[in-house]
CSV table of C-alpha atoms and ligand atoms in Angstrom, one decimal:
chain,number,residue,atom,x,y,z
P,466,MET,CA,0.0,0.0,0.0
P,467,ALA,CA,2.8,2.4,1.0
P,468,ASN,CA,4.2,1.9,-2.4
P,469,ASP,CA,1.0,2.8,-4.2
P,470,VAL,CA,1.4,6.4,-2.8
P,471,LEU,CA,4.5,6.8,-4.9
P,472,LYS,CA,2.9,5.5,-8.1
P,473,LYS,CA,2.5,8.0,-10.9
P,474,TYR,CA,0.1,6.1,-13.1
P,475,ASN,CA,-3.3,4.6,-12.6
P,476,PHE,CA,-3.7,1.3,-14.4
P,477,ASP,CA,-7.1,0.7,-12.7
P,478,GLU,CA,-8.7,3.4,-14.9
P,479,GLU,CA,-11.5,1.8,-16.9
P,480,ILE,CA,-11.4,2.9,-20.5
P,481,ASP,CA,-14.3,2.0,-22.8
P,482,ARG,CA,-12.7,0.6,-25.9
P,483,ARG,CA,-15.9,-0.2,-27.6
P,484,GLY,CA,-16.8,1.8,-30.7
P,485,THR,CA,-13.1,2.5,-31.5
P,486,SER,CA,-12.9,-0.3,-34.2
P,487,SER,CA,-10.9,-2.2,-31.6
P,488,LEU,CA,-10.1,-5.7,-32.8
P,489,LYS,CA,-10.4,-7.0,-29.3
P,490,TYR,CA,-13.7,-5.3,-28.4
P,491,ASP,CA,-15.6,-4.5,-31.6
P,492,PHE,CA,-15.5,-7.6,-33.7
P,493,GLY,CA,-17.4,-10.1,-31.5
P,494,VAL,CA,-20.3,-10.4,-34.1
P,495,GLU,CA,-18.0,-10.8,-37.1
P,496,ARG,CA,-15.6,-13.2,-35.4
P,497,LYS,CA,-17.6,-15.1,-32.8
P,498,GLY,CA,-21.1,-14.5,-34.0
P,499,ARG,CA,-22.1,-12.7,-30.8
P,500,ASP,CA,-21.3,-9.5,-28.9
P,501,ASP,CA,-21.8,-10.6,-25.3
P,502,LEU,CA,-18.3,-12.0,-24.7
P,503,LEU,CA,-15.8,-10.4,-22.3
P,504,PRO,CA,-12.6,-10.3,-24.5
P,505,LEU,CA,-9.2,-11.3,-23.1
P,506,TRP,CA,-7.8,-12.6,-26.3
P,507,VAL,CA,-5.6,-10.7,-28.8
P,508,ALA,CA,-2.3,-9.4,-27.3
P,509,ASP,CA,-3.0,-5.7,-26.8
P,510,MET,CA,-3.6,-3.9,-23.5
P,511,ASP,CA,-6.6,-2.0,-22.1
P,512,PHE,CA,-4.3,0.7,-20.7
P,513,LYS,CA,-3.9,4.2,-21.9
P,514,LEU,CA,-0.5,5.8,-22.5
P,515,PRO,CA,0.5,8.6,-20.1
P,516,ASP,CA,-0.1,12.3,-20.9
P,517,GLU,CA,3.6,13.1,-21.5
P,518,ILE,CA,3.5,10.7,-24.5
P,519,LEU,CA,0.0,11.6,-25.7
P,520,GLU,CA,1.1,15.2,-25.8
P,521,ASP,CA,3.9,14.4,-28.2
P,522,LEU,CA,1.4,12.6,-30.4
P,523,GLU,CA,-1.1,15.5,-30.2
P,524,LYS,CA,1.6,17.9,-31.1
P,525,ARG,CA,2.4,16.0,-34.2
P,526,VAL,CA,-1.3,15.7,-35.2
P,527,ARG,CA,-1.8,19.4,-34.7
P,528,HIS,CA,1.0,20.1,-37.2
P,529,GLY,CA,-1.5,18.9,-39.7
P,530,VAL,CA,0.7,17.8,-42.5
P,531,PHE,CA,1.3,14.0,-42.8
P,532,GLY,CA,3.6,13.6,-45.8
P,533,TYR,CA,6.3,10.9,-46.3
P,534,THR,CA,8.6,10.7,-43.3
P,535,ASP,CA,11.8,8.9,-42.5
P,536,PRO,CA,13.6,8.5,-39.2
P,537,LYS,CA,16.2,11.2,-38.2
P,538,GLN,CA,18.8,11.2,-35.6
P,539,ASP,CA,16.4,11.6,-32.7
P,540,TYR,CA,14.7,8.3,-33.7
P,541,LYS,CA,18.0,6.5,-33.9
P,542,ASN,CA,19.1,7.8,-30.5
P,543,ALA,CA,15.9,6.9,-28.8
P,544,LEU,CA,16.1,3.3,-30.2
P,545,LYS,CA,19.7,2.9,-29.3
P,546,ASN,CA,19.3,4.2,-25.8
P,547,TRP,CA,16.3,2.1,-25.0
P,548,PHE,CA,18.1,-1.1,-25.8
P,549,LYS,CA,21.3,0.0,-24.1
P,550,ASN,CA,19.6,1.2,-20.9
P,551,ARG,CA,16.8,-1.4,-20.6
P,552,HIS,CA,18.4,-4.4,-22.1
P,553,GLY,CA,22.2,-3.8,-21.9
P,554,PHE,CA,23.2,-4.2,-25.5
P,555,GLU,CA,24.5,-1.8,-28.1
P,556,ILE,CA,23.1,-1.5,-31.6
P,557,GLU,CA,24.7,0.4,-34.5
P,558,GLU,CA,22.5,2.8,-36.4
P,559,GLU,CA,22.7,1.1,-39.7
P,560,TRP,CA,21.7,-2.3,-38.3
P,561,ASN,CA,18.0,-1.2,-38.1
P,562,VAL,CA,15.4,-1.8,-40.7
P,563,ILE,CA,11.9,-0.4,-40.1
P,564,THR,CA,8.9,-2.5,-41.0
P,565,PRO,CA,5.2,-2.2,-40.3
P,566,GLY,CA,5.3,-5.0,-37.9
P,567,VAL,CA,7.1,-8.0,-36.6
P,568,VAL,CA,4.9,-10.6,-38.3
P,569,TYR,CA,5.4,-8.7,-41.6
P,570,ALA,CA,9.2,-8.9,-40.9
P,571,ILE,CA,8.9,-12.6,-40.3
P,572,ALA,CA,7.2,-13.0,-43.7
P,573,VAL,CA,10.0,-10.8,-45.3
P,574,ALA,CA,12.6,-13.1,-43.7
P,575,VAL,CA,10.9,-16.2,-44.9
P,576,ARG,CA,11.0,-14.9,-48.5
P,577,ALA,CA,14.5,-13.4,-48.2
P,578,PHE,CA,16.3,-16.3,-46.7
P,579,THR,CA,14.5,-19.4,-48.1
P,580,GLU,CA,13.1,-20.6,-51.4
P,581,PRO,CA,9.7,-22.2,-51.9
P,582,GLY,CA,9.8,-25.7,-50.5
P,583,ASP,CA,12.6,-25.0,-48.1
P,584,SER,CA,12.2,-25.9,-44.4
P,585,ILE,CA,11.8,-23.5,-41.5
P,586,ILE,CA,11.7,-24.5,-37.9
P,587,ALA,CA,9.8,-23.2,-34.9
P,588,GLN,CA,8.7,-24.4,-31.5
P,589,GLU,CA,5.0,-25.1,-31.0
P,590,PRO,CA,2.9,-24.3,-29.1
P,591,VAL,CA,3.7,-20.9,-30.6
P,592,TYR,CA,2.1,-17.7,-31.7
P,593,TYR,CA,0.2,-18.9,-34.7
P,594,PRO,CA,1.4,-16.5,-37.4
P,595,PHE,CA,4.8,-18.3,-37.2
P,596,ARG,CA,3.3,-21.4,-38.9
P,597,GLU,CA,1.0,-19.3,-41.1
P,598,THR,CA,3.7,-17.0,-42.6
P,599,VAL,CA,5.8,-20.1,-43.4
P,600,GLU,CA,3.0,-22.1,-45.0
P,601,LEU,CA,1.3,-19.3,-46.8
P,602,ASN,CA,4.7,-18.5,-48.5
P,603,GLY,CA,4.9,-22.1,-49.7
P,604,ARG,CA,7.7,-23.2,-47.3
P,605,LYS,CA,7.7,-26.3,-45.1
P,606,PHE,CA,7.0,-25.8,-41.4
P,607,ILE,CA,9.1,-28.0,-39.2
P,608,ASN,CA,8.0,-28.3,-35.6
P,609,ASN,CA,10.3,-28.8,-32.7
P,610,GLN,CA,7.5,-29.3,-30.1
P,611,LEU,CA,8.3,-27.9,-26.7
P,612,VAL,CA,8.2,-30.5,-24.0
P,613,TYR,CA,5.6,-30.0,-21.3
P,614,LYS,CA,6.6,-31.8,-18.1
P,615,ASN,CA,5.4,-31.1,-14.5
P,616,GLY,CA,3.8,-27.8,-15.6
P,617,TYR,CA,7.0,-26.5,-17.2
P,618,TYR,CA,8.1,-26.2,-20.8
P,619,GLU,CA,11.5,-27.1,-22.1
P,620,ILE,CA,13.3,-27.4,-25.4
P,621,ASP,CA,14.1,-30.8,-26.8
P,622,PHE,CA,17.6,-29.9,-28.2
P,623,GLU,CA,18.2,-33.3,-29.7
P,624,ASP,CA,15.0,-33.2,-31.7
P,625,PHE,CA,15.9,-29.6,-32.7
P,626,GLU,CA,19.2,-30.6,-34.1
P,627,GLU,CA,18.0,-33.8,-35.7
P,628,LYS,CA,15.2,-31.9,-37.5
P,629,ILE,CA,17.5,-29.1,-38.7
P,630,LYS,CA,19.9,-31.7,-40.1
P,631,SER,CA,17.4,-34.0,-41.7
P,632,ASN,CA,15.3,-31.3,-43.3
P,633,ASN,CA,18.1,-29.0,-44.3
P,634,VAL,CA,16.5,-26.2,-42.3
P,635,LYS,CA,17.5,-22.7,-43.4
P,636,LEU,CA,15.7,-20.5,-40.9
P,637,PHE,CA,14.6,-20.7,-37.2
P,638,LEU,CA,11.8,-18.6,-35.8
P,639,LEU,CA,12.6,-18.1,-32.1
P,640,CYS,CA,10.0,-16.7,-29.8
P,641,SER,CA,11.8,-15.1,-26.9
P,642,PRO,CA,10.1,-14.6,-24.4
P,643,HIS,CA,7.8,-17.4,-25.6
P,644,ASN,CA,4.2,-16.8,-26.5
P,645,PRO,CA,2.1,-18.6,-25.2
P,646,VAL,CA,4.0,-20.7,-22.7
P,647,GLY,CA,5.6,-17.7,-21.0
P,648,ARG,CA,9.2,-19.0,-20.9
P,649,VAL,CA,12.0,-16.5,-20.6
P,650,TRP,CA,14.8,-18.6,-22.2
P,651,THR,CA,18.0,-18.7,-20.2
P,652,LYS,CA,21.4,-17.7,-21.6
P,653,GLU,CA,22.4,-21.3,-21.5
P,654,GLU,CA,19.3,-22.5,-23.5
P,655,LEU,CA,19.8,-19.7,-26.1
P,656,THR,CA,23.5,-20.5,-26.4
P,657,LYS,CA,22.7,-24.2,-27.0
P,658,ILE,CA,20.2,-23.2,-29.7
P,659,GLY,CA,22.7,-20.8,-31.2
P,660,ASP,CA,25.4,-23.4,-31.3
P,661,ILE,CA,23.2,-25.8,-33.2
P,662,CYS,CA,22.0,-23.1,-35.6
P,663,ASN,CA,25.6,-22.0,-36.2
P,664,ARG,CA,26.7,-25.6,-36.9
P,665,TYR,CA,24.1,-25.9,-39.7
P,666,GLY,CA,24.2,-22.3,-41.0
P,667,VAL,CA,20.7,-21.6,-39.9
P,668,ILE,CA,19.6,-17.9,-39.7
P,669,VAL,CA,17.8,-17.1,-36.5
P,670,PHE,CA,14.9,-14.7,-36.5
P,671,ALA,CA,14.6,-13.9,-32.7
P,672,ASP,CA,11.1,-12.4,-32.1
P,673,GLU,CA,11.7,-10.5,-28.8
P,674,ILE,CA,8.5,-8.4,-29.0
P,675,HIS,CA,7.5,-9.4,-25.4
P,676,SER,CA,10.9,-8.7,-23.9
P,677,ASP,CA,9.8,-5.7,-21.8
P,678,PHE,CA,7.4,-7.9,-19.8
P,679,ILE,CA,9.4,-10.0,-17.4
P,680,TYR,CA,8.2,-11.2,-14.0
P,681,LYS,CA,10.1,-10.8,-10.8
P,682,GLY,CA,13.0,-13.2,-10.4
P,683,TYR,CA,13.6,-13.7,-14.1
P,684,LYS,CA,15.9,-12.0,-16.5
P,685,HIS,CA,15.5,-11.7,-20.3
P,686,THR,CA,18.6,-12.5,-22.3
P,687,SER,CA,18.5,-11.0,-25.7
P,688,TYR,CA,19.9,-13.1,-28.5
P,689,MET,CA,21.9,-10.0,-29.2
P,690,GLU,CA,23.9,-10.5,-25.9
P,691,LEU,CA,25.2,-13.9,-27.0
P,692,GLY,CA,28.2,-12.4,-28.8
P,693,ASP,CA,29.6,-12.0,-32.3
P,694,LYS,CA,29.7,-15.6,-33.2
P,695,TYR,CA,25.9,-15.8,-32.8
P,696,ILE,CA,24.7,-12.4,-33.9
P,697,LYS,CA,26.3,-12.9,-37.3
P,698,ASN,CA,23.3,-15.1,-38.1
P,699,LEU,CA,20.7,-13.0,-36.3
P,700,VAL,CA,17.6,-11.1,-37.4
P,701,LEU,CA,16.2,-9.5,-34.2
P,702,GLY,CA,12.5,-8.6,-34.2
P,703,THR,CA,11.7,-5.7,-31.8
P,704,SER,CA,8.9,-3.3,-31.6
P,705,PRO,CA,7.5,-0.8,-29.1
P,706,SER,CA,4.0,-2.0,-30.1
P,707,LYS,CA,3.6,-4.7,-27.5
P,708,SER,CA,5.4,-2.8,-24.7
P,709,PHE,CA,3.5,0.5,-25.1
P,710,ASN,CA,0.3,-0.7,-26.6
P,711,ILE,CA,0.8,1.0,-30.0
P,712,ALA,CA,0.1,-2.0,-32.3
P,713,GLY,CA,-2.3,0.2,-34.2
P,714,LEU,CA,0.5,2.5,-35.2
P,715,GLN,CA,2.3,-0.3,-37.2
P,716,ILE,CA,6.0,0.0,-36.6
P,717,ALA,CA,8.7,-2.4,-35.8
P,718,ASN,CA,12.5,-2.2,-35.7
P,719,ILE,CA,14.3,-5.2,-37.1
P,720,ILE,CA,18.0,-5.2,-36.1
P,721,ILE,CA,20.4,-7.1,-38.4
P,722,PRO,CA,24.1,-6.8,-37.5
P,723,ASN,CA,25.4,-8.9,-40.5
P,724,GLU,CA,25.6,-6.6,-43.6
P,725,LYS,CA,24.9,-9.4,-46.1
P,726,ILE,CA,21.9,-10.7,-44.3
P,727,ARG,CA,20.6,-7.1,-43.8
P,728,TYR,CA,21.0,-6.5,-47.6
P,729,ARG,CA,18.9,-9.6,-48.4
P,730,PHE,CA,16.3,-8.6,-45.9
P,731,LYS,CA,16.1,-5.0,-47.2
P,732,ARG,CA,15.9,-6.1,-50.7
P,733,GLU,CA,12.9,-8.3,-50.0
P,734,ASN,CA,11.3,-5.6,-47.9
P,735,SER,CA,11.6,-3.3,-51.0
P,736,ALA,CA,10.4,-6.0,-53.3
P,737,GLY,CA,7.2,-5.9,-51.2
P,738,GLY,CA,6.9,-2.2,-52.0
P,739,TYR,CA,7.5,-0.9,-48.5
P,740,SER,CA,9.5,2.2,-48.0
P,741,GLN,CA,8.7,5.0,-45.6
P,742,ALA,CA,7.3,4.4,-42.1
P,743,ASN,CA,4.0,5.6,-40.6
P,744,ILE,CA,4.6,9.1,-39.2
P,745,MET,CA,2.6,8.5,-36.0
P,746,GLY,CA,4.5,5.2,-35.5
P,747,LEU,CA,7.8,7.1,-35.7
P,748,THR,CA,6.6,9.9,-33.4
P,749,ALA,CA,5.3,7.4,-30.8
P,750,THR,CA,8.5,5.3,-30.9
P,751,ILE,CA,10.7,8.3,-30.1
P,752,SER,CA,8.3,9.4,-27.3
P,753,VAL,CA,7.8,6.0,-25.6
P,754,TYR,CA,11.5,5.1,-25.8
P,755,GLU,CA,12.6,8.5,-24.4
P,756,LYS,CA,9.8,9.1,-21.8
P,757,GLY,CA,8.2,5.7,-21.1
P,758,ALA,CA,10.6,3.9,-18.8
P,759,ASP,CA,8.8,4.8,-15.5
P,760,TRP,CA,5.4,3.9,-17.1
P,761,MET,CA,6.9,0.6,-18.2
P,762,ASP,CA,8.2,-0.2,-14.7
P,763,GLU,CA,4.8,0.5,-13.1
P,764,LEU,CA,3.0,-1.4,-15.8
P,765,ASN,CA,5.2,-4.5,-15.0
P,766,ASP,CA,4.3,-4.1,-11.3
P,767,TYR,CA,0.6,-4.0,-12.2
P,768,ILE,CA,0.8,-7.0,-14.5
P,769,GLN,CA,2.8,-8.9,-11.8
P,770,ASP,CA,-0.1,-8.2,-9.4
P,771,ASN,CA,-2.6,-9.4,-11.9
P,772,LEU,CA,-0.7,-12.6,-12.3
P,773,ASP,CA,-0.5,-13.0,-8.5
P,774,PHE,CA,-4.2,-12.3,-8.3
P,775,ALA,CA,-5.1,-14.8,-11.1
P,776,ARG,CA,-2.8,-17.5,-9.5
P,777,ASP,CA,-4.5,-17.0,-6.1
P,778,PHE,CA,-8.0,-17.0,-7.5
P,779,LEU,CA,-7.4,-20.2,-9.5
P,780,LYS,CA,-5.8,-22.0,-6.6
P,781,LYS,CA,-8.6,-21.1,-4.3
P,782,ASN,CA,-11.6,-21.4,-6.6
P,783,LEU,CA,-10.6,-23.5,-9.6
P,784,PRO,CA,-7.8,-25.8,-8.6
P,785,GLU,CA,-8.6,-28.1,-11.5
P,786,ILE,CA,-7.3,-25.5,-13.9
P,787,LYS,CA,-3.5,-25.5,-14.0
P,788,LEU,CA,-1.7,-22.2,-14.5
P,789,ILE,CA,1.6,-22.7,-16.4
P,790,GLU,CA,3.7,-20.2,-14.3
P,791,PRO,CA,4.9,-17.5,-16.8
P,792,GLU,CA,8.3,-16.0,-16.5
P,793,GLY,CA,7.5,-13.2,-19.0
P,794,THR,CA,4.7,-11.8,-21.3
P,795,TYR,CA,1.3,-10.6,-20.2
P,796,LEU,CA,-0.3,-13.8,-21.4
P,797,ILE,CA,-1.2,-16.7,-19.2
P,798,TRP,CA,-1.4,-20.3,-20.4
P,799,LEU,CA,-4.0,-22.5,-18.7
P,800,ASP,CA,-4.3,-26.3,-18.8
P,801,PHE,CA,-7.9,-27.3,-18.7
P,802,SER,CA,-7.3,-31.1,-19.1
P,803,GLU,CA,-8.7,-31.8,-15.7
P,804,VAL,CA,-11.9,-29.9,-16.5
P,805,THR,CA,-12.7,-31.7,-19.7
P,806,THR,CA,-11.0,-33.9,-22.2
P,807,ASP,CA,-13.0,-32.7,-25.2
P,808,ARG,CA,-12.0,-29.6,-27.1
P,809,ARG,CA,-15.6,-28.8,-28.2
P,810,GLU,CA,-16.8,-29.1,-24.6
P,811,LEU,CA,-14.0,-26.7,-23.6
P,812,ALA,CA,-15.0,-24.2,-26.3
P,813,LYS,CA,-18.6,-24.5,-25.2
P,814,LEU,CA,-17.7,-23.8,-21.5
P,815,ILE,CA,-15.5,-20.8,-22.4
P,816,VAL,CA,-17.8,-19.1,-24.9
P,817,GLU,CA,-21.3,-20.2,-24.3
P,818,GLU,CA,-21.3,-20.7,-20.6
P,819,ALA,CA,-18.5,-18.4,-19.2
P,820,LYS,CA,-19.1,-15.8,-22.0
P,821,LEU,CA,-15.4,-15.2,-22.5
P,822,TRP,CA,-13.4,-14.6,-25.6
P,823,LEU,CA,-10.0,-16.2,-25.1
P,824,ASP,CA,-7.4,-17.7,-27.5
P,825,PRO,CA,-8.0,-21.5,-27.7
P,826,GLY,CA,-4.9,-23.6,-27.3
P,827,ILE,CA,-5.6,-25.4,-30.6
P,828,VAL,CA,-4.5,-22.4,-32.6
P,829,PHE,CA,-0.9,-22.6,-31.1
P,830,SER,CA,-0.5,-26.4,-31.6
P,831,ARG,CA,-2.6,-29.4,-32.3
P,832,GLN,CA,-1.3,-30.9,-29.1
P,833,THR,CA,-2.6,-28.1,-26.9
P,834,ASP,CA,-6.3,-28.3,-27.6
P,835,LEU,CA,-7.2,-28.4,-23.9
P,836,PHE,CA,-5.4,-25.1,-23.1
P,837,GLU,CA,-6.6,-21.6,-23.2
P,838,ARG,CA,-4.5,-18.4,-23.4
P,839,ILE,CA,-5.7,-15.4,-21.3
P,840,ASN,CA,-4.4,-11.8,-21.8
P,841,ILE,CA,-4.0,-10.3,-18.3
P,842,ALA,CA,-3.0,-6.8,-19.6
P,843,CYS,CA,-6.4,-5.5,-18.4
P,844,THR,CA,-7.7,-3.8,-15.2
P,845,ARG,CA,-7.8,-6.0,-12.1
P,846,LYS,CA,-11.6,-5.5,-12.3
P,847,THR,CA,-11.9,-6.9,-15.8
P,848,LEU,CA,-9.6,-9.8,-14.8
P,849,GLU,CA,-11.7,-10.5,-11.7
P,850,LYS,CA,-14.9,-10.4,-13.7
P,851,ALA,CA,-13.5,-12.9,-16.2
P,852,LEU,CA,-12.3,-15.3,-13.6
P,853,LEU,CA,-15.6,-15.1,-11.8
P,854,GLN,CA,-17.5,-15.8,-15.0
P,855,LEU,CA,-15.3,-18.8,-15.5
P,856,LYS,CA,-15.8,-20.0,-11.9
P,857,ASP,CA,-19.6,-19.6,-12.1
P,858,ALA,CA,-19.7,-21.5,-15.4
P,859,ILE,CA,-17.7,-24.4,-14.0
P,860,GLU,CA,-19.7,-24.5,-10.8
P,861,LYS,CA,-22.9,-24.5,-12.7
P,862,ARG,CA,-21.7,-27.5,-14.6
P,863,LYS,CA,-21.0,-29.3,-11.4
P,864,GLY,CA,-24.5,-28.5,-10.2
P,865,LYS,CA,-23.2,-26.3,-7.4
P,866,ILE,CA,-25.2,-23.2,-8.4
C,1141,PLP,C1,5.4,-13.3,-30.5
C,1141,PLP,C2,4.7,-12.2,-31.2
C,1141,PLP,N1,5.2,-11.7,-32.3
C,1141,PLP,C3,4.6,-10.7,-33.0
C,1141,PLP,C4,3.4,-10.2,-32.6
C,1141,PLP,C5,2.7,-9.2,-33.4
C,1141,PLP,O1,3.6,-8.2,-33.9
C,1141,PLP,P1,3.2,-7.2,-35.0
C,1141,PLP,O2,1.9,-6.6,-34.6
C,1141,PLP,O3,4.3,-6.2,-34.9
C,1141,PLP,O4,3.2,-7.9,-36.3
C,1141,PLP,C6,2.8,-10.7,-31.5
C,1141,PLP,C7,1.5,-10.3,-31.1
C,1141,PLP,O5,0.8,-10.8,-30.3
C,1141,PLP,C8,3.5,-11.8,-30.8
C,1141,PLP,O6,2.9,-12.3,-29.7
């Protein structure tokens, strides 16, 4: 409580997002056939940016001219300083390539570094556009399934190496921290992965979009920190969009230290017709990276409290739902296999009975059809409401209510 007095920002503020064309709130009818669901699905947040950042955006809007714009030195400095101060690594200015998003950049990498029919590896359960961008571009998706044991996910390194070797894999899509299982990979794990990729000449696309969300007791290691031997094969996907809730402004910074790899990536980016970045995305990036550190710290505290709240709630009220303890990200991954063993029943429970819109586990991997992913970057009140709806639905099933 004493700490709260010192807080600058109010993450409990309820902001009505309906009627803003919000993907999360305004597309229930189109996507789920109904508009009575409480949405905790797509990975954006229900929080508002602080005034000091909104003022920079307003100032740019008030200027009134929105022509073609490119990043100047202030943008480059803001980016460099954020990664140096928050994550402890240096980037050189020319390493950065701007794209409209990280998923877009993955698709560019797929086309730049592989040919149709080539194999690309990733680790399911994983953020579903990984598989989609590979398959929609006519490449072969190779899965190094993460191993789920005692409520914890680990990498099967042997399988990883064997599949790279036997499929002549050219590109690895690494999710770090991992969505949806919430692992923050250790330096040791990343180095092991890096050694295997180096051995077979595999380029690593490290998607670190969630790296600003790390729970107490864990430390994110960027692939960039592994050293020269590793970063020569690296394409690092970063973006302020997840950290500062500006996904709608469509900007990502793709950091590529190796000149030859960067050239191939840039060429493919241009082949897609992309050139100048969105002006509001550029303005927001400078502002959040220069002024957003305190907000980010308090946001992490709030999300940590949400996680603690959810864990306690589940333990007390719904012990049959297993929370996979996340080390990072604002997404929690829940195992419902003790509630039901039927995927359709689970969908019925979540949507029709609990009236929740979550991300069903099946979209991340065929093997996780009895899981659900919940986005906890919402107010405590919303989170509590969602968990109560879930509790009531399950109790009704058991005939308790
Ligand atoms: C791992 C991961 N990568 C990328 C994205 C989306 O990035 P963008 O909107 O920049 O394409 C998400 C969004 O949830 C994500 O979880």
